[in-house]
PDB file of C-alpha atoms in Angstrom:
ATOM      1  CA  UNK A   1       0.000   0.000   0.000  1.00  0.00           C
ATOM      2  CA  UNK A   2       1.486   3.403  -0.935  1.00  0.00           C
ATOM      3  CA  UNK A   3       2.113   5.936   1.783  1.00  0.00           C
ATOM      4  CA  UNK A   4      -0.644   8.505   2.073  1.00  0.00           C
ATOM      5  CA  UNK A   5       0.670  12.014   1.482  1.00  0.00           C
ATOM      6  CA  UNK A   6      -2.459  14.055   1.990  1.00  0.00           C
ATOM      7  CA  UNK A   7      -1.602  17.738   2.236  1.00  0.00           C
ATOM      8  CA  UNK A   8      -4.028  20.573   3.010  1.00  0.00           C
ATOM      9  CA  UNK A   9      -5.651  22.350   0.106  1.00  0.00           C
ATOM     10  CA  UNK A  10      -5.609  26.111  -0.120  1.00  0.00           C
ATOM     11  CA  UNK A  11      -8.756  26.361   1.997  1.00  0.00           C
ATOM     12  CA  UNK A  12      -7.257  24.192   4.754  1.00  0.00           C
ATOM     13  CA  UNK A  13     -10.544  22.735   5.912  1.00  0.00           C
ATOM     14  CA  UNK A  14     -12.571  19.560   5.865  1.00  0.00           C
ATOM     15  CA  UNK A  15     -15.721  19.414   3.726  1.00  0.00           C
ATOM     16  CA  UNK A  16     -18.689  17.981   5.637  1.00  0.00           C
ATOM     17  CA  UNK A  17     -22.039  16.461   4.642  1.00  0.00           C
ATOM     18  CA  UNK A  18     -24.391  15.115   7.338  1.00  0.00           C
ATOM     19  CA  UNK A  19     -27.920  13.845   6.651  1.00  0.00           C
ATOM     20  CA  UNK A  20     -30.498  12.329   9.008  1.00  0.00           C
ATOM     21  CA  UNK A  21     -33.607  10.579   7.678  1.00  0.00           C
ATOM     22  CA  UNK A  22     -36.648  10.011   9.903  1.00  0.00           C
ATOM     23  CA  UNK A  23     -40.097   8.491   9.433  1.00  0.00           C
ATOM     24  CA  UNK A  24     -43.434  10.029  10.421  1.00  0.00           C
ATOM     25  CA  UNK A  25     -47.051   9.690   9.302  1.00  0.00           C
ATOM     26  CA  UNK A  26     -46.170   7.027   6.755  1.00  0.00           C
ATOM     27  CA  UNK A  27     -43.452   9.050   5.005  1.00  0.00           C
ATOM     28  CA  UNK A  28     -39.671   9.405   5.168  1.00  0.00           C
ATOM     29  CA  UNK A  29     -38.213  12.898   5.498  1.00  0.00           C
ATOM     30  CA  UNK A  30     -34.927  14.654   6.259  1.00  0.00           C
ATOM     31  CA  UNK A  31     -35.012  15.748   9.887  1.00  0.00           C
ATOM     32  CA  UNK A  32     -31.484  17.193   9.865  1.00  0.00           C
ATOM     33  CA  UNK A  33     -29.225  18.475   7.084  1.00  0.00           C
ATOM     34  CA  UNK A  34     -25.774  20.006   7.468  1.00  0.00           C
ATOM     35  CA  UNK A  35     -23.180  20.642   4.786  1.00  0.00           C
ATOM     36  CA  UNK A  36     -20.238  22.878   4.030  1.00  0.00           C
ATOM     37  CA  UNK A  37     -18.900  24.037   0.663  1.00  0.00           C
ATOM     38  CA  UNK A  38     -18.652  22.575  -1.931  1.00  0.00           C
ATOM     39  CA  UNK A  39     -21.449  20.166  -0.891  1.00  0.00           C
ATOM     40  CA  UNK A  40     -25.087  20.912  -1.592  1.00  0.00           C
ATOM     41  CA  UNK A  41     -28.251  18.835  -1.222  1.00  0.00           C
ATOM     42  CA  UNK A  42     -31.289  18.986  -3.486  1.00  0.00           C
ATOM     43  CA  UNK A  43     -34.733  19.037  -1.982  1.00  0.00           C
ATOM     44  CA  UNK A  44     -35.730  15.357  -1.534  1.00  0.00           C
ATOM     45  CA  UNK A  45     -38.305  13.836  -3.854  1.00  0.00           C
ATOM     46  CA  UNK A  46     -40.455  10.708  -3.825  1.00  0.00           C
ATOM     47  CA  UNK A  47     -40.495   8.903  -7.186  1.00  0.00           C
ATOM     48  CA  UNK A  48     -41.769   5.914  -5.257  1.00  0.00           C
ATOM     49  CA  UNK A  49     -44.254   6.712  -2.529  1.00  0.00           C
ATOM     50  CA  UNK A  50     -42.450   4.704   0.136  1.00  0.00           C
ATOM     51  CA  UNK A  51     -38.910   5.792  -0.830  1.00  0.00           C
ATOM     52  CA  UNK A  52     -37.269   9.196  -0.326  1.00  0.00           C
ATOM     53  CA  UNK A  53     -34.629  10.082  -2.902  1.00  0.00           C
ATOM     54  CA  UNK A  54     -31.847  12.500  -1.928  1.00  0.00           C
ATOM     55  CA  UNK A  55     -29.337  13.863  -4.435  1.00  0.00           C
ATOM     56  CA  UNK A  56     -26.068  15.322  -3.223  1.00  0.00           C
ATOM     57  CA  UNK A  57     -24.273  17.919  -5.337  1.00  0.00           C
ATOM     58  CA  UNK A  58     -20.874  19.587  -5.312  1.00  0.00           C
ATOM     59  CA  UNK A  59     -20.121  23.088  -6.533  1.00  0.00           C
ATOM     60  CA  UNK A  60     -16.650  22.114  -7.703  1.00  0.00           C
ATOM     61  CA  UNK A  61     -14.935  20.483 -10.658  1.00  0.00           C
ATOM     62  CA  UNK A  62     -13.975  17.464  -8.607  1.00  0.00           C
ATOM     63  CA  UNK A  63     -11.639  16.348  -5.836  1.00  0.00           C
ATOM     64  CA  UNK A  64      -8.239  18.060  -5.666  1.00  0.00           C
ATOM     65  CA  UNK A  65      -4.956  17.507  -3.854  1.00  0.00           C
ATOM     66  CA  UNK A  66      -5.415  17.904  -0.118  1.00  0.00           C
ATOM     67  CA  UNK A  67      -9.193  17.662  -0.130  1.00  0.00           C
ATOM     68  CA  UNK A  68     -10.724  15.871   2.846  1.00  0.00           C
ATOM     69  CA  UNK A  69     -14.396  14.925   2.966  1.00  0.00           C
ATOM     70  CA  UNK A  70     -16.437  13.631   5.895  1.00  0.00           C
ATOM     71  CA  UNK A  71     -19.923  12.285   5.160  1.00  0.00           C
ATOM     72  CA  UNK A  72     -22.474  10.877   7.587  1.00  0.00           C
ATOM     73  CA  UNK A  73     -25.873   9.315   6.844  1.00  0.00           C
ATOM     74  CA  UNK A  74     -28.172   8.374   9.723  1.00  0.00           C
ATOM     75  CA  UNK A  75     -31.213   6.440   8.485  1.00  0.00           C
ATOM     76  CA  UNK A  76     -33.441   6.059  11.525  1.00  0.00           C
ATOM     77  CA  UNK A  77     -36.035   3.419  12.341  1.00  0.00           C
ATOM     78  CA  UNK A  78     -38.583   2.762   9.545  1.00  0.00           C
ATOM     79  CA  UNK A  79     -37.143   5.398   7.167  1.00  0.00           C
ATOM     80  CA  UNK A  80     -36.550   4.397   3.533  1.00  0.00           C
ATOM     81  CA  UNK A  81     -33.974   6.482   1.664  1.00  0.00           C
ATOM     82  CA  UNK A  82     -31.724   6.339  -1.373  1.00  0.00           C
ATOM     83  CA  UNK A  83     -28.744   8.617  -1.983  1.00  0.00           C
ATOM     84  CA  UNK A  84     -27.727   9.626  -5.506  1.00  0.00           C
ATOM     85  CA  UNK A  85     -25.029  11.968  -6.798  1.00  0.00           C
ATOM     86  CA  UNK A  86     -25.262  14.699  -9.395  1.00  0.00           C
ATOM     87  CA  UNK A  87     -22.369  13.617 -11.610  1.00  0.00           C
ATOM     88  CA  UNK A  88     -19.370  11.308 -11.913  1.00  0.00           C
ATOM     89  CA  UNK A  89     -16.733  11.865  -9.211  1.00  0.00           C
ATOM     90  CA  UNK A  90     -13.482  13.200 -10.722  1.00  0.00           C
ATOM     91  CA  UNK A  91     -10.180  12.745  -8.912  1.00  0.00           C
ATOM     92  CA  UNK A  92      -7.853  15.324 -10.459  1.00  0.00           C
ATOM     93  CA  UNK A  93      -4.062  15.212 -10.919  1.00  0.00           C
ATOM     94  CA  UNK A  94      -2.510  15.713  -7.486  1.00  0.00           C
ATOM     95  CA  UNK A  95       1.220  16.310  -8.083  1.00  0.00           C
ATOM     96  CA  UNK A  96       2.299  13.567  -5.710  1.00  0.00           C
ATOM     97  CA  UNK A  97      -0.311  14.421  -3.085  1.00  0.00           C
ATOM     98  CA  UNK A  98      -3.619  12.781  -2.312  1.00  0.00           C
ATOM     99  CA  UNK A  99      -7.150  13.284  -1.002  1.00  0.00           C
ATOM    100  CA  UNK A 100      -9.502  11.279   1.176  1.00  0.00           C
ATOM    101  CA  UNK A 101     -13.136  10.641   2.037  1.00  0.00           C
ATOM    102  CA  UNK A 102     -14.555   9.094   5.205  1.00  0.00           C
ATOM    103  CA  UNK A 103     -18.193   8.006   5.114  1.00  0.00           C
ATOM    104  CA  UNK A 104     -20.243   6.741   8.069  1.00  0.00           C
ATOM    105  CA  UNK A 105     -23.656   5.104   7.605  1.00  0.00           C
ATOM    106  CA  UNK A 106     -26.180   4.048  10.269  1.00  0.00           C
ATOM    107  CA  UNK A 107     -29.315   2.111   9.349  1.00  0.00           C
ATOM    108  CA  UNK A 108     -31.980   1.712  12.045  1.00  0.00           C
ATOM    109  CA  UNK A 109     -34.558  -0.982  12.662  1.00  0.00           C
ATOM    110  CA  UNK A 110     -36.951  -1.692   9.786  1.00  0.00           C
ATOM    111  CA  UNK A 111     -35.080   0.969   7.796  1.00  0.00           C
ATOM    112  CA  UNK A 112     -33.692   0.860   4.255  1.00  0.00           C
ATOM    113  CA  UNK A 113     -30.786   2.763   2.683  1.00  0.00           C
ATOM    114  CA  UNK A 114     -29.499   2.600  -0.859  1.00  0.00           C
ATOM    115  CA  UNK A 115     -26.120   4.299  -1.369  1.00  0.00           C
ATOM    116  CA  UNK A 116     -25.476   4.535  -5.104  1.00  0.00           C
ATOM    117  CA  UNK A 117     -23.385   7.528  -6.197  1.00  0.00           C
ATOM    118  CA  UNK A 118     -22.292   7.744  -9.823  1.00  0.00           C
ATOM    119  CA  UNK A 119     -18.908   6.219 -10.812  1.00  0.00           C
ATOM    120  CA  UNK A 120     -15.504   7.586  -9.777  1.00  0.00           C
ATOM    121  CA  UNK A 121     -12.890   8.555 -12.391  1.00  0.00           C
ATOM    122  CA  UNK A 122      -9.281   8.743 -11.128  1.00  0.00           C
ATOM    123  CA  UNK A 123      -7.167  11.026 -13.329  1.00  0.00           C
ATOM    124  CA  UNK A 124      -3.429  10.697 -13.997  1.00  0.00           C
ATOM    125  CA  UNK A 125      -1.310  11.000 -10.812  1.00  0.00           C
ATOM    126  CA  UNK A 126      -4.279  11.033  -8.443  1.00  0.00           C
ATOM    127  CA  UNK A 127      -4.137   9.356  -5.052  1.00  0.00           C
ATOM    128  CA  UNK A 128      -7.252   8.683  -3.008  1.00  0.00           C
ATOM    129  CA  UNK A 129      -8.198   7.015   0.278  1.00  0.00           C
ATOM    130  CA  UNK A 130     -11.835   6.070   0.871  1.00  0.00           C
ATOM    131  CA  UNK A 131     -13.411   4.510   3.949  1.00  0.00           C
ATOM    132  CA  UNK A 132     -17.041   3.488   4.446  1.00  0.00           C
ATOM    133  CA  UNK A 133     -18.127   2.332   7.899  1.00  0.00           C
ATOM    134  CA  UNK A 134     -21.653   0.966   8.268  1.00  0.00           C
ATOM    135  CA  UNK A 135     -23.658   0.170  11.399  1.00  0.00           C
ATOM    136  CA  UNK A 136     -26.803  -1.945  10.918  1.00  0.00           C
ATOM    137  CA  UNK A 137     -29.124  -2.048  13.935  1.00  0.00           C
ATOM    138  CA  UNK A 138     -30.297  -5.645  13.413  1.00  0.00           C
ATOM    139  CA  UNK A 139     -31.623  -8.137  10.849  1.00  0.00           C
ATOM    140  CA  UNK A 140     -34.370  -5.706   9.775  1.00  0.00           C
ATOM    141  CA  UNK A 141     -31.872  -3.022   8.689  1.00  0.00           C
ATOM    142  CA  UNK A 142     -31.628  -3.215   4.905  1.00  0.00           C
ATOM    143  CA  UNK A 143     -28.755  -1.795   2.855  1.00  0.00           C
ATOM    144  CA  UNK A 144     -27.674  -1.611  -0.790  1.00  0.00           C
ATOM    145  CA  UNK A 145     -24.140  -0.291  -1.226  1.00  0.00           C
ATOM    146  CA  UNK A 146     -22.674   0.464  -4.662  1.00  0.00           C
ATOM    147  CA  UNK A 147     -19.260   1.693  -5.780  1.00  0.00           C
ATOM    148  CA  UNK A 148     -18.127   1.889  -9.418  1.00  0.00           C
ATOM    149  CA  UNK A 149     -14.461   2.635 -10.144  1.00  0.00           C
ATOM    150  CA  UNK A 150     -13.283   3.539 -13.644  1.00  0.00           C
ATOM    151  CA  UNK A 151      -9.798   2.731 -14.915  1.00  0.00           C
ATOM    152  CA  UNK A 152      -9.252   6.422 -15.636  1.00  0.00           C
ATOM    153  CA  UNK A 153     -10.080   8.810 -18.458  1.00  0.00           C
ATOM    154  CA  UNK A 154      -9.959   6.018 -21.029  1.00  0.00           C
ATOM    155  CA  UNK A 155     -10.831   8.230 -24.023  1.00  0.00           C
ATOM    156  CA  UNK A 156      -7.850  10.472 -23.139  1.00  0.00           C
ATOM    157  CA  UNK A 157      -5.481   7.521 -23.084  1.00  0.00           C
ATOM    158  CA  UNK A 158      -5.310   7.568 -19.279  1.00  0.00           C
ATOM    159  CA  UNK A 159      -5.792   3.875 -18.614  1.00  0.00           C
ATOM    160  CA  UNK A 160      -4.687   2.898 -15.099  1.00  0.00           C
ATOM    161  CA  UNK A 161      -2.226   5.766 -14.730  1.00  0.00           C
ATOM    162  CA  UNK A 162      -3.541   7.039 -11.413  1.00  0.00           C
ATOM    163  CA  UNK A 163      -1.091   6.645  -8.532  1.00  0.00           C
ATOM    164  CA  UNK A 164      -3.294   4.716  -6.136  1.00  0.00           C
ATOM    165  CA  UNK A 165      -6.860   4.187  -4.967  1.00  0.00           C
ATOM    166  CA  UNK A 166      -7.521   2.634  -1.563  1.00  0.00           C
ATOM    167  CA  UNK A 167     -11.084   1.698  -0.584  1.00  0.00           C
ATOM    168  CA  UNK A 168     -12.057   0.118   2.722  1.00  0.00           C
ATOM    169  CA  UNK A 169     -15.623  -0.973   3.500  1.00  0.00           C
ATOM    170  CA  UNK A 170     -16.610  -2.277   6.932  1.00  0.00           C
ATOM    171  CA  UNK A 171     -20.142  -3.352   7.870  1.00  0.00           C
ATOM    172  CA  UNK A 172     -21.278  -4.200  11.393  1.00  0.00           C
ATOM    173  CA  UNK A 173     -24.621  -5.587  12.501  1.00  0.00           C
ATOM    174  CA  UNK A 174     -25.632  -5.104  16.139  1.00  0.00           C
ATOM    175  CA  UNK A 175     -21.995  -4.213  16.787  1.00  0.00           C
ATOM    176  CA  UNK A 176     -20.537  -7.368  15.189  1.00  0.00           C
ATOM    177  CA  UNK A 177     -18.260  -7.076  12.160  1.00  0.00           C
ATOM    178  CA  UNK A 178     -19.845  -9.023   9.280  1.00  0.00           C
ATOM    179  CA  UNK A 179     -18.012  -7.596   6.248  1.00  0.00           C
ATOM    180  CA  UNK A 180     -14.537  -6.135   5.744  1.00  0.00           C
ATOM    181  CA  UNK A 181     -13.115  -5.313   2.322  1.00  0.00           C
ATOM    182  CA  UNK A 182      -9.781  -3.518   2.053  1.00  0.00           C
ATOM    183  CA  UNK A 183      -9.031  -2.933  -1.640  1.00  0.00           C
ATOM    184  CA  UNK A 184      -5.710  -1.316  -2.573  1.00  0.00           C
ATOM    185  CA  UNK A 185      -5.156  -0.472  -6.242  1.00  0.00           C
ATOM    186  CA  UNK A 186      -1.647   0.650  -7.165  1.00  0.00           C
ATOM    187  CA  UNK A 187      -1.119   0.526 -10.949  1.00  0.00           C
ATOM    188  CA  UNK A 188       2.644   1.150 -10.647  1.00  0.00           C
ATOM    189  CA  UNK A 189       3.017  -2.121  -8.720  1.00  0.00           C
ATOM    190  CA  UNK A 190       0.142  -4.234 -10.073  1.00  0.00           C
ATOM    191  CA  UNK A 191      -0.922  -5.072 -13.622  1.00  0.00           C
ATOM    192  CA  UNK A 192      -4.472  -3.827 -13.237  1.00  0.00           C
ATOM    193  CA  UNK A 193      -5.700  -5.726 -16.307  1.00  0.00           C
ATOM    194  CA  UNK A 194      -4.296  -9.074 -15.175  1.00  0.00           C
ATOM    195  CA  UNK A 195      -6.163 -12.138 -13.955  1.00  0.00           C
ATOM    196  CA  UNK A 196      -7.690 -11.493 -10.567  1.00  0.00           C
ATOM    197  CA  UNK A 197      -7.834  -7.743 -11.190  1.00  0.00           C
ATOM    198  CA  UNK A 198      -9.740  -6.099 -14.079  1.00  0.00           C
ATOM    199  CA  UNK A 199      -8.974  -9.007 -16.469  1.00  0.00           C
ATOM    200  CA  UNK A 200      -8.720  -6.812 -19.609  1.00  0.00           C
ATOM    201  CA  UNK A 201     -11.741  -4.731 -18.602  1.00  0.00           C
ATOM    202  CA  UNK A 202     -11.492  -1.086 -17.532  1.00  0.00           C
ATOM    203  CA  UNK A 203     -14.422  -0.561 -15.137  1.00  0.00           C
ATOM    204  CA  UNK A 204     -15.417  -2.407 -11.977  1.00  0.00           C
ATOM    205  CA  UNK A 205     -18.416  -2.353  -9.632  1.00  0.00           C
ATOM    206  CA  UNK A 206     -18.671  -3.551  -6.057  1.00  0.00           C
ATOM    207  CA  UNK A 207     -22.353  -4.084  -5.215  1.00  0.00           C
ATOM    208  CA  UNK A 208     -23.452  -5.286  -1.756  1.00  0.00           C
ATOM    209  CA  UNK A 209     -26.823  -6.300  -0.335  1.00  0.00           C
ATOM    210  CA  UNK A 210     -27.453  -6.707   3.394  1.00  0.00           C
ATOM    211  CA  UNK A 211     -30.589  -8.222   4.936  1.00  0.00           C
ATOM    212  CA  UNK A 212     -32.370  -8.227   1.584  1.00  0.00           C
ATOM    213  CA  UNK A 213     -31.955 -11.527  -0.180  1.00  0.00           C
ATOM    214  CA  UNK A 214     -33.677 -14.865  -0.473  1.00  0.00           C
ATOM    215  CA  UNK A 215     -30.184 -16.338  -0.683  1.00  0.00           C
ATOM    216  CA  UNK A 216     -29.918 -18.985  -3.419  1.00  0.00           C
ATOM    217  CA  UNK A 217     -32.952 -17.776  -5.394  1.00  0.00           C
ATOM    218  CA  UNK A 218     -31.642 -14.226  -5.563  1.00  0.00           C
ATOM    219  CA  UNK A 219     -28.141 -15.403  -6.475  1.00  0.00           C
ATOM    220  CA  UNK A 220     -29.566 -17.170  -9.512  1.00  0.00           C
ATOM    221  CA  UNK A 221     -31.550 -14.070 -10.470  1.00  0.00           C
ATOM    222  CA  UNK A 222     -28.467 -11.847 -10.233  1.00  0.00           C
ATOM    223  CA  UNK A 223     -26.309 -14.261 -12.204  1.00  0.00           C
ATOM    224  CA  UNK A 224     -28.966 -14.459 -14.915  1.00  0.00           C
ATOM    225  CA  UNK A 225     -29.029 -10.648 -15.246  1.00  0.00           C
ATOM    226  CA  UNK A 226     -25.238 -10.603 -15.583  1.00  0.00           C
ATOM    227  CA  UNK A 227     -25.194 -13.416 -18.143  1.00  0.00           C
ATOM    228  CA  UNK A 228     -27.805 -11.752 -20.354  1.00  0.00           C
ATOM    229  CA  UNK A 229     -25.914  -8.426 -20.470  1.00  0.00           C
ATOM    230  CA  UNK A 230     -23.396  -8.158 -23.356  1.00  0.00           C
ATOM    231  CA  UNK A 231     -19.798  -6.993 -22.824  1.00  0.00           C
ATOM    232  CA  UNK A 232     -20.014  -7.697 -19.085  1.00  0.00           C
ATOM    233  CA  UNK A 233     -18.441 -10.250 -16.773  1.00  0.00           C
ATOM    234  CA  UNK A 234     -19.262 -10.756 -13.119  1.00  0.00           C
ATOM    235  CA  UNK A 235     -20.413 -12.970 -10.339  1.00  0.00           C
ATOM    236  CA  UNK A 236     -22.448 -13.092  -7.146  1.00  0.00           C
ATOM    237  CA  UNK A 237     -21.763 -14.954  -3.933  1.00  0.00           C
ATOM    238  CA  UNK A 238     -22.890 -15.178  -0.327  1.00  0.00           C
ATOM    239  CA  UNK A 239     -20.575 -13.913   2.390  1.00  0.00           C
ATOM    240  CA  UNK A 240     -20.349 -15.611   5.803  1.00  0.00           C
ATOM    241  CA  UNK A 241     -23.274 -13.593   7.211  1.00  0.00           C
ATOM    242  CA  UNK A 242     -25.514 -14.835   4.391  1.00  0.00           C
ATOM    243  CA  UNK A 243     -25.551 -11.454   2.649  1.00  0.00           C
ATOM    244  CA  UNK A 244     -24.766 -10.947  -1.029  1.00  0.00           C
ATOM    245  CA  UNK A 245     -21.638  -9.604  -2.735  1.00  0.00           C
ATOM    246  CA  UNK A 246     -21.647  -8.851  -6.468  1.00  0.00           C
ATOM    247  CA  UNK A 247     -18.601  -7.956  -8.589  1.00  0.00           C
ATOM    248  CA  UNK A 248     -19.021  -6.686 -12.153  1.00  0.00           C
ATOM    249  CA  UNK A 249     -16.458  -5.836 -14.856  1.00  0.00           C
ATOM    250  CA  UNK A 250     -17.141  -3.900 -18.050  1.00  0.00           C
ATOM    251  CA  UNK A 251     -15.722  -1.558 -20.680  1.00  0.00           C
ATOM    252  CA  UNK A 252     -17.776   1.570 -19.917  1.00  0.00           C
ATOM    253  CA  UNK A 253     -18.970   3.133 -16.696  1.00  0.00           C
ATOM    254  CA  UNK A 254     -22.508   3.526 -17.963  1.00  0.00           C
ATOM    255  CA  UNK A 255     -23.061  -0.127 -18.845  1.00  0.00           C
ATOM    256  CA  UNK A 256     -21.661  -1.261 -15.487  1.00  0.00           C
ATOM    257  CA  UNK A 257     -23.699   1.269 -13.510  1.00  0.00           C
ATOM    258  CA  UNK A 258     -26.897   0.513 -15.449  1.00  0.00           C
ATOM    259  CA  UNK A 259     -26.569  -3.205 -14.749  1.00  0.00           C
ATOM    260  CA  UNK A 260     -26.032  -2.528 -11.043  1.00  0.00           C
ATOM    261  CA  UNK A 261     -29.213  -0.445 -10.988  1.00  0.00           C
ATOM    262  CA  UNK A 262     -31.089  -3.211 -12.774  1.00  0.00           C
ATOM    263  CA  UNK A 263     -29.903  -5.771 -10.229  1.00  0.00           C
ATOM    264  CA  UNK A 264     -30.785  -3.446  -7.361  1.00  0.00           C
ATOM    265  CA  UNK A 265     -34.312  -2.985  -8.672  1.00  0.00           C
ATOM    266  CA  UNK A 266     -34.729  -6.747  -8.879  1.00  0.00           C
ATOM    267  CA  UNK A 267     -33.681  -7.078  -5.224  1.00  0.00           C
ATOM    268  CA  UNK A 268     -35.852  -4.301  -3.828  1.00  0.00           C
TER     269      UNK A 268
END
């Protein structure tokens, strides 16, 4: 793992986004919202009556050297919420430096949270550290977690020329650790297109489902959706807790993201 060399940006501050979702009178709503620049939050909307959709925005061109982000999402008992993003996340050239994001998620009893921001594009010489820590209250706390990582600005010839991308995801249920994934991508040390990595693809999705599946039946459904999608490879498996992990590889961010959304809809 490369040494993190995060240095302060010119503003010398941490960017913060905190959201709390509650449930009252048969409807989910945001009971608390706090954010600092460049974050913004659109007014929530309900495409589905029982699901509140929240879109986060940023008034910036992307993540720069020295940027630090702290995000927190508290989905309280009975609330049903999905979080979207406005655009692809761009990790700009960082001149040997890096940036980081720390995200904390809490999902209460009989609550549901879908975290599905648009894909991340690491530019040449970018370095990024990402952590996601999840606390599920119990077996009734449902979660869909999606991350899509591009190989770079492929059309610009920037294929796996970022410096590093570290992504750690930890999920606990009732205080017990049930999932821990510590992915470290360092193209200068690893052939990113080799077997066991991207395998000649350029885009990868990590899609997780907790407390949502009918185990074997849903695995077959997910695998069928992957098999019927052209230009895609992937698989689905059960982790020790009985929850579902899906990995997908493709050649464009859009086709990978669209398939993940299709699978998510089938599981909801």
